[in-house]
Short mmCIF file of C-alpha atoms in Angstrom, two decimals:
data_model
loop_
_atom_site.label_atom_id
_atom_site.label_comp_id
_atom_site.label_asym_id
_atom_site.label_seq_id
_atom_site.Cartn_x
_atom_site.Cartn_y
_atom_site.Cartn_z
CA MET A 1029 132.51 -280.34 -44.67
CA PHE A 1030 136.23 -280.20 -46.13
CA ILE A 1031 135.44 -279.57 -49.43
CA LEU A 1032 133.15 -276.91 -48.69
CA LEU A 1033 135.48 -274.97 -46.28
CA SER A 1034 138.31 -275.58 -49.44
CA ILE A 1035 135.81 -273.79 -51.25
CA PHE A 1036 135.35 -270.91 -48.81
CA MET A 1037 139.31 -270.66 -48.89
CA VAL A 1038 139.16 -268.96 -52.49
CA LEU A 1039 136.82 -266.44 -51.46
CA PRO A 1040 139.22 -264.00 -49.95
CA VAL A 1041 141.23 -264.19 -53.01
CA LEU A 1042 138.45 -264.08 -55.31
CA LEU A 1043 136.54 -261.21 -53.53
CA LEU A 1044 139.85 -259.02 -53.22
CA ALA A 1045 141.89 -257.69 -56.01
CA ASN A 1046 145.17 -258.87 -56.58
CA SER A 1047 147.44 -256.32 -54.77
CA GLU A 1048 145.32 -256.60 -51.73
CA ALA A 1049 145.58 -260.79 -51.58
CA PRO A 1050 149.34 -261.16 -50.85
CA ASN A 1051 148.61 -264.65 -49.45
CA ALA A 1052 147.13 -265.89 -52.43
CA LEU A 1053 149.72 -268.83 -52.45
CA ALA A 1054 148.87 -269.67 -48.81
CA PHE A 1055 145.04 -269.90 -49.69
CA ALA A 1056 145.49 -272.04 -52.48
CA GLU A 1057 147.93 -274.47 -50.94
CA SER A 1058 145.38 -275.01 -47.87
CA ALA A 1059 142.18 -275.23 -50.05
CA ALA A 1060 144.15 -278.18 -51.79
CA ILE A 1061 144.71 -280.02 -48.87
CA CYS A 1062 141.25 -279.84 -47.73
CA LEU A 1063 139.71 -280.52 -50.97
CA GLY A 1064 142.46 -283.46 -51.28
CA VAL A 1065 141.27 -284.78 -47.48
CA GLY A 1066 137.68 -284.49 -48.22
CA VAL A 1067 137.85 -286.36 -51.68
CA ILE A 1068 139.97 -289.21 -50.05
CA GLY A 1069 137.45 -289.47 -47.21
CA ILE A 1070 134.47 -289.49 -49.57
CA LEU A 1071 136.21 -292.31 -51.55
CA LEU A 1072 137.50 -294.16 -48.55
CA THR A 1073 133.91 -294.56 -47.14
CA ARG A 1074 131.76 -294.92 -50.41
CA GLY A 1075 129.23 -297.34 -50.00
CA SER A 1076 129.80 -297.34 -46.05
CA ALA A 1077 126.48 -297.29 -43.76
CA SER A 1078 124.99 -293.78 -43.19
CA ASP A 1079 122.73 -294.96 -40.13
CA LEU A 1080 123.27 -292.13 -38.24
CA LYS A 1081 122.99 -293.49 -34.52
CA PRO A 1082 123.87 -291.56 -31.37
CA ARG A 1083 126.73 -292.86 -30.62
CA PHE A 1084 128.31 -292.32 -34.69
CA MET A 1085 126.56 -288.36 -34.09
CA PHE A 1086 128.77 -287.64 -31.21
CA VAL A 1087 131.93 -288.76 -33.12
CA LEU A 1088 130.93 -286.78 -35.96
CA THR A 1089 130.26 -283.70 -34.28
CA VAL A 1090 133.12 -283.54 -31.96
CA SER A 1091 135.77 -284.74 -34.83
CA SER A 1092 134.26 -282.44 -37.38
CA TRP A 1093 134.63 -279.34 -35.20
CA PHE A 1094 138.40 -280.30 -34.41
CA ILE A 1095 139.17 -281.30 -37.60
CA LEU A 1096 137.55 -278.25 -39.11
CA SER A 1097 139.48 -276.03 -36.73
CA MET A 1098 143.02 -277.51 -37.82
CA LEU A 1099 142.24 -276.96 -41.24
CA SER A 1100 140.83 -273.68 -41.16
CA GLY A 1101 144.17 -272.83 -39.40
CA LEU A 1102 146.35 -273.58 -42.49
CA PRO A 1103 146.09 -269.96 -44.25
CA PHE A 1104 147.02 -268.64 -40.75
CA TYR A 1105 150.21 -271.25 -40.66
CA LEU A 1106 150.96 -270.47 -44.55
CA SER A 1107 151.03 -266.99 -44.75
CA ASP A 1108 153.85 -264.50 -44.16
CA LEU A 1109 152.27 -263.83 -40.50
CA ASN A 1110 155.25 -266.80 -39.08
CA LEU A 1111 152.39 -267.36 -36.43
CA THR A 1112 153.47 -270.94 -34.76
CA LEU A 1113 151.06 -273.95 -35.01
CA ALA A 1114 149.75 -273.32 -31.46
CA GLU A 1115 148.66 -269.47 -32.77
CA ALA A 1116 147.39 -270.54 -35.80
CA PHE A 1117 145.03 -273.32 -34.25
CA PHE A 1118 144.21 -270.75 -31.83
CA GLU A 1119 143.17 -268.04 -34.27
CA SER A 1120 141.42 -270.69 -36.48
CA THR A 1121 139.46 -272.20 -33.48
CA SER A 1122 138.38 -268.53 -32.08
CA GLY A 1123 137.06 -268.30 -35.53
CA ILE A 1124 135.01 -271.17 -36.34
CA THR A 1125 133.48 -271.06 -32.75
CA THR A 1126 132.78 -267.34 -32.79
CA THR A 1127 134.94 -267.15 -29.83
CA GLY A 1128 136.45 -263.71 -31.14
CA ALA A 1129 139.63 -264.24 -28.63
CA THR A 1130 142.63 -263.11 -30.79
CA ILE A 1131 146.64 -263.23 -30.96
CA LEU A 1132 146.87 -261.10 -33.57
CA SER A 1133 147.94 -257.39 -33.40
CA GLY A 1134 148.28 -254.63 -35.87
CA LEU A 1135 145.11 -256.05 -37.87
CA ASP A 1136 144.67 -251.75 -39.08
CA SER A 1137 147.56 -252.75 -41.34
CA MET A 1138 147.14 -256.54 -41.74
CA ASP A 1139 146.40 -258.04 -45.00
CA GLN A 1140 143.15 -258.01 -46.07
CA ASP A 1141 142.71 -261.35 -47.14
CA LEU A 1142 143.60 -262.65 -43.86
CA LEU A 1143 141.19 -260.40 -42.18
CA LEU A 1144 138.37 -261.50 -44.38
CA TRP A 1145 139.13 -264.85 -43.54
CA ARG A 1146 139.00 -264.80 -40.09
CA SER A 1147 135.21 -262.89 -40.83
CA ILE A 1148 134.19 -265.55 -43.34
CA LEU A 1149 135.47 -268.06 -40.45
CA GLN A 1150 133.16 -266.62 -37.70
CA TRP A 1151 129.87 -266.71 -40.42
CA LEU A 1152 130.36 -269.90 -41.14
CA GLY A 1153 130.71 -270.90 -37.73
CA GLY A 1154 127.45 -269.45 -36.65
CA ILE A 1155 125.71 -270.97 -39.42
CA GLY A 1156 127.15 -274.18 -38.36
CA ILE A 1157 126.34 -273.62 -34.64
CA ILE A 1158 122.49 -272.85 -35.30
CA GLY A 1159 122.16 -276.19 -37.28
CA MET A 1160 123.62 -277.56 -34.29
CA PHE A 1161 121.79 -276.52 -31.80
CA VAL A 1162 118.44 -277.13 -33.33
CA ALA A 1163 119.03 -280.29 -35.32
CA VAL A 1164 121.85 -282.26 -33.46
CA LEU A 1165 121.96 -281.48 -29.51
CA PRO A 1166 118.61 -282.18 -28.78
CA PHE A 1167 118.82 -285.45 -31.08
CA LEU A 1168 122.11 -286.12 -28.63
CA ARG A 1169 119.82 -285.32 -25.48
CA VAL A 1170 123.07 -282.82 -24.67
CA GLY A 1171 122.49 -280.26 -21.63
CA GLY A 1172 118.91 -280.06 -21.45
CA MET A 1173 118.50 -279.27 -25.28
CA ARG A 1174 115.64 -282.14 -25.66
CA LEU A 1175 113.55 -279.20 -24.17
CA PHE A 1176 113.93 -277.71 -27.85
CA ALA A 1177 113.28 -281.16 -29.75
CA THR A 1178 111.17 -280.86 -32.78
CA GLU A 1179 110.22 -282.86 -35.74
CA SER A 1180 113.29 -281.71 -37.31
CA SER A 1181 115.35 -283.29 -34.47
CA GLU A 1182 114.70 -286.88 -34.93
CA TRP A 1183 117.04 -288.09 -37.69
CA THR A 1184 114.71 -290.67 -39.32
CA ASP A 1185 113.22 -290.88 -42.89
CA LYS A 1186 109.81 -289.34 -41.56
CA ALA A 1187 111.77 -286.08 -40.29
CA LEU A 1188 113.93 -285.67 -43.32
CA PRO A 1189 111.45 -283.22 -45.29
CA ARG A 1190 110.88 -281.05 -42.45
CA MET A 1191 114.48 -281.30 -41.52
CA LYS A 1192 115.35 -279.81 -45.16
CA THR A 1193 112.69 -277.06 -44.61
CA LEU A 1194 113.92 -275.71 -41.56
CA SER A 1195 117.45 -275.72 -42.73
CA ARG A 1196 116.52 -273.91 -45.85
CA GLY A 1197 114.47 -271.55 -43.64
CA LEU A 1198 117.56 -271.35 -41.21
CA LEU A 1199 119.73 -270.00 -44.10
CA VAL A 1200 117.54 -267.79 -45.76
CA VAL A 1201 117.04 -266.27 -42.32
CA TYR A 1202 121.34 -266.17 -41.38
CA LEU A 1203 121.85 -264.95 -44.98
CA ALA A 1204 119.24 -261.93 -45.03
CA PHE A 1205 120.41 -260.81 -41.48
CA SER A 1206 123.84 -260.76 -42.88
CA ILE A 1207 122.84 -258.43 -46.19
CA ILE A 1208 121.25 -256.16 -43.55
CA ALA A 1209 123.86 -255.86 -41.38
CA VAL A 1210 126.37 -255.47 -44.28
CA LEU A 1211 123.99 -252.87 -46.01
CA THR A 1212 123.63 -251.10 -42.62
CA TYR A 1213 127.22 -250.91 -41.63
CA TRP A 1214 128.04 -249.31 -45.28
CA PHE A 1215 125.40 -246.62 -45.39
CA SER A 1216 126.22 -245.34 -41.72
CA GLY A 1217 129.78 -244.42 -42.87
CA MET A 1218 131.85 -247.93 -42.51
CA THR A 1219 133.82 -248.38 -45.99
CA LEU A 1220 132.63 -251.69 -47.83
CA PHE A 1221 135.59 -253.55 -46.45
CA ASP A 1222 134.79 -252.95 -42.68
CA ALA A 1223 130.94 -252.89 -43.22
CA PHE A 1224 131.43 -256.43 -44.83
CA ASN A 1225 133.72 -258.11 -42.44
CA HIS A 1226 131.69 -256.57 -39.29
CA GLY A 1227 128.63 -257.58 -40.88
CA LEU A 1228 129.32 -261.10 -41.07
CA THR A 1229 131.01 -261.25 -37.19
CA SER A 1230 127.62 -259.36 -35.36
CA ILE A 1231 125.22 -261.67 -36.74
CA ALA A 1232 127.66 -264.72 -36.27
CA THR A 1233 128.50 -263.08 -32.82
CA GLY A 1234 131.99 -263.76 -33.17
CA GLY A 1235 133.52 -260.10 -32.39
CA PHE A 1236 136.38 -260.74 -34.98
CA SER A 1237 137.09 -256.70 -36.39
CA THR A 1238 139.68 -255.04 -38.87
CA SER A 1239 141.14 -252.77 -36.16
CA ASP A 1240 143.32 -253.21 -32.97
CA LEU A 1241 140.30 -250.66 -31.15
CA SER A 1242 137.42 -253.06 -32.29
CA MET A 1243 134.57 -251.24 -32.49
CA GLY A 1244 136.26 -248.06 -30.86
CA LYS A 1245 137.54 -247.19 -34.12
CA PHE A 1246 134.91 -245.65 -35.44
CA ASP A 1247 133.58 -243.58 -33.03
CA SER A 1248 130.16 -243.18 -33.29
CA ASN A 1249 127.09 -244.00 -31.57
CA LEU A 1250 124.96 -244.68 -34.69
CA ILE A 1251 127.19 -247.45 -35.16
CA LEU A 1252 127.36 -249.05 -31.62
CA LEU A 1253 123.80 -248.88 -31.61
CA GLU A 1254 123.45 -250.80 -35.12
CA ALA A 1255 125.87 -253.24 -33.82
CA THR A 1256 123.96 -253.79 -30.45
CA PHE A 1257 121.07 -254.41 -32.69
CA PHE A 1258 122.52 -257.16 -35.19
CA MET A 1259 124.23 -258.66 -31.95
CA MET A 1260 120.77 -258.85 -30.32
CA LEU A 1261 119.30 -260.36 -33.33
CA GLY A 1262 122.35 -263.16 -33.55
CA SER A 1263 121.10 -264.12 -29.78
CA LEU A 1264 117.96 -264.66 -30.56
CA PRO A 1265 116.33 -268.40 -31.79
CA PHE A 1266 116.68 -268.41 -35.27
CA PHE A 1267 114.02 -271.09 -35.60
CA LEU A 1268 111.22 -269.00 -34.29
CA PHE A 1269 112.23 -266.01 -36.94
CA VAL A 1270 111.55 -269.10 -39.59
CA ARG A 1271 108.25 -270.14 -37.46
CA GLU A 1272 107.14 -265.79 -37.91
CA MET A 1273 108.51 -266.16 -41.46
CA HIS A 1274 106.09 -269.32 -42.14
CA GLY A 1275 102.94 -267.07 -40.31
CA GLN A 1276 103.32 -267.93 -36.76
CA HIS A 1277 103.40 -264.56 -35.87
CA GLY A 1278 104.25 -263.34 -32.40
CA VAL A 1279 106.08 -266.50 -31.42
CA LEU A 1280 109.38 -264.73 -31.04
CA PHE A 1281 108.22 -262.53 -27.95
CA ARG A 1282 106.14 -265.05 -26.73
CA ASP A 1283 109.25 -267.31 -25.97
CA GLN A 1284 110.61 -266.88 -22.32
CA GLN A 1285 114.03 -267.19 -23.35
CA VAL A 1286 113.71 -264.20 -25.60
CA ARG A 1287 111.88 -262.06 -22.46
CA LEU A 1288 114.11 -262.53 -20.59
CA PHE A 1289 117.10 -261.88 -22.61
CA LEU A 1290 115.80 -258.88 -23.66
CA THR A 1291 115.00 -257.54 -20.06
CA ILE A 1292 118.66 -258.13 -18.92
CA LEU A 1293 119.74 -256.00 -21.79
CA LEU A 1294 117.64 -253.16 -20.87
CA VAL A 1295 118.20 -253.04 -17.32
CA ILE A 1296 121.61 -253.81 -16.50
CA PRO A 1297 122.96 -251.21 -19.15
CA ALA A 1298 120.73 -248.53 -17.30
CA LEU A 1299 122.24 -249.64 -13.61
CA LEU A 1300 125.67 -249.53 -15.04
CA THR A 1301 125.24 -246.57 -16.64
CA ALA A 1302 123.84 -244.64 -13.35
CA TYR A 1303 126.76 -246.10 -11.56
CA ARG A 1304 129.50 -245.11 -14.06
CA TYR A 1305 127.89 -241.38 -13.76
CA THR A 1306 128.03 -241.54 -9.88
CA ILE A 1307 131.29 -242.26 -10.01
CA SER A 1308 132.28 -239.83 -12.32
CA ASP A 1309 131.04 -237.06 -10.29
CA GLY A 1310 128.81 -236.12 -12.97
CA SER A 1311 131.26 -235.92 -15.84
CA LEU A 1312 129.59 -238.66 -17.84
CA ASN A 1313 127.87 -237.59 -20.70
CA LEU A 1314 124.79 -239.64 -20.37
CA ILE A 1315 123.88 -240.42 -23.66
CA ASP A 1316 127.25 -241.30 -24.52
CA GLY A 1317 127.94 -243.12 -21.77
CA TYR A 1318 124.64 -245.43 -21.76
CA VAL A 1319 125.38 -246.20 -25.93
CA GLU A 1320 128.45 -247.29 -24.56
CA THR A 1321 127.74 -249.32 -21.87
CA LEU A 1322 124.53 -250.80 -23.90
CA PHE A 1323 126.99 -251.90 -26.56
CA ASN A 1324 129.62 -253.22 -24.22
CA VAL A 1325 127.01 -255.23 -22.12
CA THR A 1326 125.50 -256.74 -25.13
CA SER A 1327 128.79 -257.71 -26.68
CA VAL A 1328 129.60 -259.65 -23.48
CA VAL A 1329 125.91 -261.01 -22.85
CA THR A 1330 125.92 -262.29 -26.24
CA THR A 1331 129.28 -263.68 -26.25
CA THR A 1332 130.44 -261.41 -29.34
CA GLY A 1333 133.44 -259.80 -27.82
CA TYR A 1334 133.20 -256.58 -29.28
CA ALA A 1335 134.58 -253.54 -27.34
CA SER A 1336 134.68 -250.05 -27.92
CA SER A 1337 136.49 -248.99 -24.64
CA ASP A 1338 138.42 -251.13 -21.70
CA TYR A 1339 134.89 -251.71 -19.86
CA SER A 1340 137.28 -253.47 -17.05
CA ALA A 1341 138.28 -250.34 -16.02
CA TRP A 1342 135.33 -248.79 -15.08
CA GLY A 1343 135.31 -249.65 -11.41
CA PRO A 1344 134.74 -252.48 -9.10
CA LEU A 1345 131.39 -252.66 -9.56
CA ALA A 1346 131.35 -252.69 -13.42
CA PHE A 1347 134.19 -255.62 -13.66
CA VAL A 1348 132.07 -257.93 -11.44
CA VAL A 1349 128.82 -257.03 -13.16
CA PHE A 1350 130.95 -258.20 -16.66
CA PHE A 1351 132.38 -261.24 -14.77
CA PHE A 1352 128.77 -262.70 -14.07
CA LEU A 1353 127.39 -261.74 -17.26
CA MET A 1354 130.00 -263.45 -18.97
CA PHE A 1355 128.23 -267.05 -18.03
CA VAL A 1356 124.79 -265.40 -19.18
CA GLY A 1357 125.12 -266.18 -23.21
CA GLY A 1358 122.11 -265.73 -25.42
CA CYS A 1359 119.37 -267.95 -26.19
CA SER A 1360 119.27 -271.77 -27.23
CA GLY A 1361 119.02 -271.97 -30.95
CA SER A 1362 121.23 -268.83 -31.86
CA THR A 1363 124.67 -268.11 -32.28
CA ALA A 1364 125.69 -266.99 -29.13
CA GLY A 1365 127.77 -269.13 -26.70
CA GLY A 1366 127.38 -269.18 -22.48
CA MET A 1367 125.55 -271.05 -20.54
CA LYS A 1368 121.97 -269.98 -22.38
CA ILE A 1369 119.20 -267.94 -20.87
CA PHE A 1370 117.00 -271.30 -20.57
CA ARG A 1371 118.95 -273.14 -18.15
CA PHE A 1372 119.11 -269.94 -15.44
CA GLN A 1373 115.10 -270.13 -15.82
CA LEU A 1374 114.84 -274.07 -15.18
CA SER A 1375 117.00 -273.61 -12.40
CA LEU A 1376 114.60 -271.28 -10.84
CA ILE A 1377 111.43 -273.27 -11.82
CA VAL A 1378 113.49 -276.08 -9.69
CA LEU A 1379 114.47 -273.91 -7.00
CA ARG A 1380 110.92 -272.58 -6.62
CA GLU A 1381 109.47 -276.34 -6.89
CA GLN A 1382 111.70 -277.27 -3.85
CA LEU A 1383 110.74 -274.20 -1.55
CA MET A 1384 107.27 -275.02 -2.21
CA ARG A 1385 108.08 -278.82 -1.35
CA LEU A 1386 109.26 -277.72 1.99
CA LEU A 1387 106.11 -275.93 2.75
CA HIS A 1388 103.59 -278.58 1.19
CA PRO A 1389 105.92 -281.69 1.53
CA ARG A 1390 102.51 -283.50 0.17
CA ALA A 1391 102.02 -281.67 -2.92
CA VAL A 1392 102.35 -282.41 -6.40
CA PHE A 1393 103.90 -280.08 -8.48
CA THR A 1394 104.20 -279.74 -12.55
CA ARG A 1395 106.96 -278.24 -14.18
CA ASN A 1396 106.28 -276.06 -17.55
CA TYR A 1397 108.50 -274.14 -19.60
CA ASN A 1398 107.53 -272.52 -22.97
CA GLY A 1399 103.77 -274.45 -22.19
CA ARG A 1400 105.80 -277.64 -22.53
CA PRO A 1401 106.29 -279.96 -19.59
CA VAL A 1402 110.13 -280.49 -18.01
CA SER A 1403 110.93 -283.69 -17.34
CA ASP A 1404 113.09 -285.01 -15.15
CA GLU A 1405 115.31 -286.40 -18.07
CA ILE A 1406 115.88 -282.78 -18.80
CA ILE A 1407 116.56 -281.23 -15.49
CA ALA A 1408 119.28 -283.99 -14.52
CA SER A 1409 120.62 -283.15 -18.14
CA MET A 1410 121.10 -279.74 -17.20
CA ILE A 1411 122.37 -280.33 -13.87
CA ALA A 1412 125.24 -282.41 -15.18
CA TYR A 1413 126.09 -279.83 -17.75
CA THR A 1414 126.42 -277.33 -14.99
CA PHE A 1415 128.69 -279.75 -12.93
CA ILE A 1416 130.67 -280.46 -15.88
CA PHE A 1417 131.10 -276.38 -16.73
CA LEU A 1418 132.46 -275.75 -13.18
CA LEU A 1419 134.60 -278.50 -13.08
CA SER A 1420 135.91 -278.02 -16.61
CA LEU A 1421 136.34 -273.94 -15.65
CA LEU A 1422 138.05 -274.95 -12.48
CA LEU A 1423 140.70 -277.27 -14.08
CA ILE A 1424 141.12 -275.00 -16.92
CA THR A 1425 142.01 -272.57 -14.48
CA LEU A 1426 144.15 -274.37 -12.73
CA ALA A 1427 146.12 -275.29 -15.70
CA MET A 1428 146.33 -271.52 -16.58
CA ALA A 1429 148.08 -270.96 -12.91
CA ALA A 1430 150.29 -273.65 -13.32
CA LEU A 1431 151.50 -271.68 -15.98
CA GLN A 1432 152.58 -268.75 -13.93
CA LEU A 1433 149.46 -266.49 -14.97
CA ASP A 1434 148.12 -264.17 -12.52
CA PHE A 1435 144.57 -265.43 -10.79
CA ILE A 1436 142.49 -263.12 -12.21
CA THR A 1437 144.07 -263.80 -16.05
CA SER A 1438 143.36 -266.96 -15.65
CA LEU A 1439 140.24 -267.73 -14.09
CA THR A 1440 138.70 -265.07 -16.77
CA SER A 1441 140.54 -266.59 -19.78
CA ALA A 1442 139.17 -270.07 -18.78
CA LEU A 1443 135.66 -268.63 -18.47
CA THR A 1444 135.74 -266.38 -22.00
CA VAL A 1445 136.75 -269.63 -23.51
CA LEU A 1446 134.16 -271.93 -22.08
CA THR A 1447 131.66 -269.67 -22.89
CA ASN A 1448 132.47 -268.26 -25.76
CA VAL A 1449 132.90 -264.72 -25.12
CA GLY A 1450 136.49 -263.49 -26.26
CA PRO A 1451 138.11 -261.04 -24.33
CA GLY A 1452 138.44 -261.62 -20.80
CA LEU A 1453 139.31 -259.26 -17.75
CA GLY A 1454 142.76 -259.61 -16.67
CA PRO A 1455 145.99 -257.72 -17.74
CA ILE A 1456 146.79 -260.47 -20.43
CA GLY A 1457 143.83 -260.96 -22.71
CA GLY A 1458 141.28 -258.30 -21.86
CA PRO A 1459 139.06 -256.03 -23.79
CA ALA A 1460 142.39 -253.82 -24.67
CA THR A 1461 144.64 -256.37 -24.93
CA ASN A 1462 145.22 -259.87 -26.59
CA PHE A 1463 146.42 -263.55 -25.93
CA ALA A 1464 149.66 -263.44 -27.82
CA PRO A 1465 151.80 -262.97 -24.52
CA MET A 1466 150.45 -266.24 -22.87
CA PRO A 1467 152.62 -269.57 -23.12
CA GLU A 1468 152.36 -271.86 -26.17
CA MET A 1469 150.58 -274.24 -23.99
CA ALA A 1470 148.06 -271.97 -22.97
CA LYS A 1471 147.11 -271.52 -26.12
CA TRP A 1472 147.12 -274.66 -27.21
CA ILE A 1473 144.99 -275.33 -23.84
CA LEU A 1474 142.81 -272.34 -24.42
CA SER A 1475 142.00 -273.77 -28.22
CA VAL A 1476 140.75 -276.71 -26.52
CA GLY A 1477 138.66 -275.18 -24.17
CA MET A 1478 136.75 -273.06 -27.12
CA LEU A 1479 135.68 -276.27 -28.60
CA MET A 1480 134.58 -277.82 -25.43
CA GLY A 1481 132.34 -274.52 -24.81
CA ARG A 1482 131.28 -274.55 -28.32
CA LEU A 1483 130.01 -278.31 -28.27
CA GLU A 1484 128.34 -277.97 -24.75
CA ILE A 1485 131.38 -279.76 -22.91
CA ILE A 1486 129.55 -282.93 -22.26
CA SER A 1487 129.81 -284.02 -25.88
CA VAL A 1488 133.65 -284.04 -25.67
CA VAL A 1489 133.48 -285.49 -22.38
CA ILE A 1490 131.42 -288.51 -23.94
CA VAL A 1491 133.65 -289.20 -26.49
CA LEU A 1492 136.64 -288.76 -24.32
CA SER A 1493 135.46 -291.34 -21.61
CA PRO A 1494 136.66 -295.23 -21.95
CA ALA A 1495 132.97 -296.08 -21.62
CA PHE A 1496 132.17 -294.81 -24.92
CA TRP A 1497 134.42 -297.04 -26.82
CA ARG A 1498 134.01 -300.25 -25.15
CA THR A 1499 131.14 -301.64 -27.17
#
């Protein structure tokens, strides 16, 4: 992984002319460090056992994401931006976890090689997240992900051929969507540089932009609708696209996650547009208002983090709606963060079961989701994830408040990093601002929160628990 990262580190310099890559030395030094770490690791572990038991997989998954975040921050730290270590780590972690929160401003005039590196980081993080959700987390039985286990989630010799086939399919789909997004933006009026960056970050549901105004820079309903479509694509289960590609037609729209996800994105923007029209006394242009609302709702639900305007100023109801939308997230097996649609659906199944038990105490109930039985193990795993998520939200909010940040900033910053949404709703780190004014310690805490959220929290908690290391 470190050697691959070093290869991608030279791409910003290779893709841009020398005059547009003033930080070439920083990228070369960073690539050399990553390559050195990777080569040393290979030499030190040559001939070691490679049996990937769950305990080893937990360590590998958590440590690799943390170390990759640190190494990918080297170009920012060594560049002429004069960032502190905490700021460089925050920016790279936000990129690799596809969160989209930033401490940088003046993006419109920033060196293009650094802007391109931010987008590449999110694109790499996106494909890494898909692979983790499809093959690793079901194997580790984290947060109810066992529900999506396939033969390719089993790390056995028998399953390896299927895993290779699935991996190739996921990469082909991800590359195809990325290329289509780049070309679509380019043909719609973006410069090739802007189109390339936004194409990568749209499919990765990352949200890094080349302008401080984010997507508001382009002032085009067409581009906002295109971005909405690509954010939706990135938030759908990629393994279902692979199945469609292999002739299993219709599986995408038969999936319960997908149907609820699309329903949310159809209903809520329409209701919010009506609300905005009402409080504006009819002065809001309905078409422009709906496109803008649809785009920003999709950006928050898919945890992308783009913004076309300051939606936190749309009125009290819109503020509250956006706050709760930050919890939702996309579908499992996508690049999106959040709590995921399937957990809300499983919660409703359990709630219905409990209500029916009150009416029929002796009845026997079966739980099914997408035509598959839901075991008590999956429900218990989901409940554990929900509890640890809320506990983490509480602790990070308290930590932010202890650093003298206001309640809204503390709460929404904690929530946005755990769900990997990007912007919060407070005066610091909101859709119209960034996280630069926060104290250094807050940036460290929020960076760890981004990694915890991306790794489904429980993975990190397990590795940090003393019981994990006793045997």
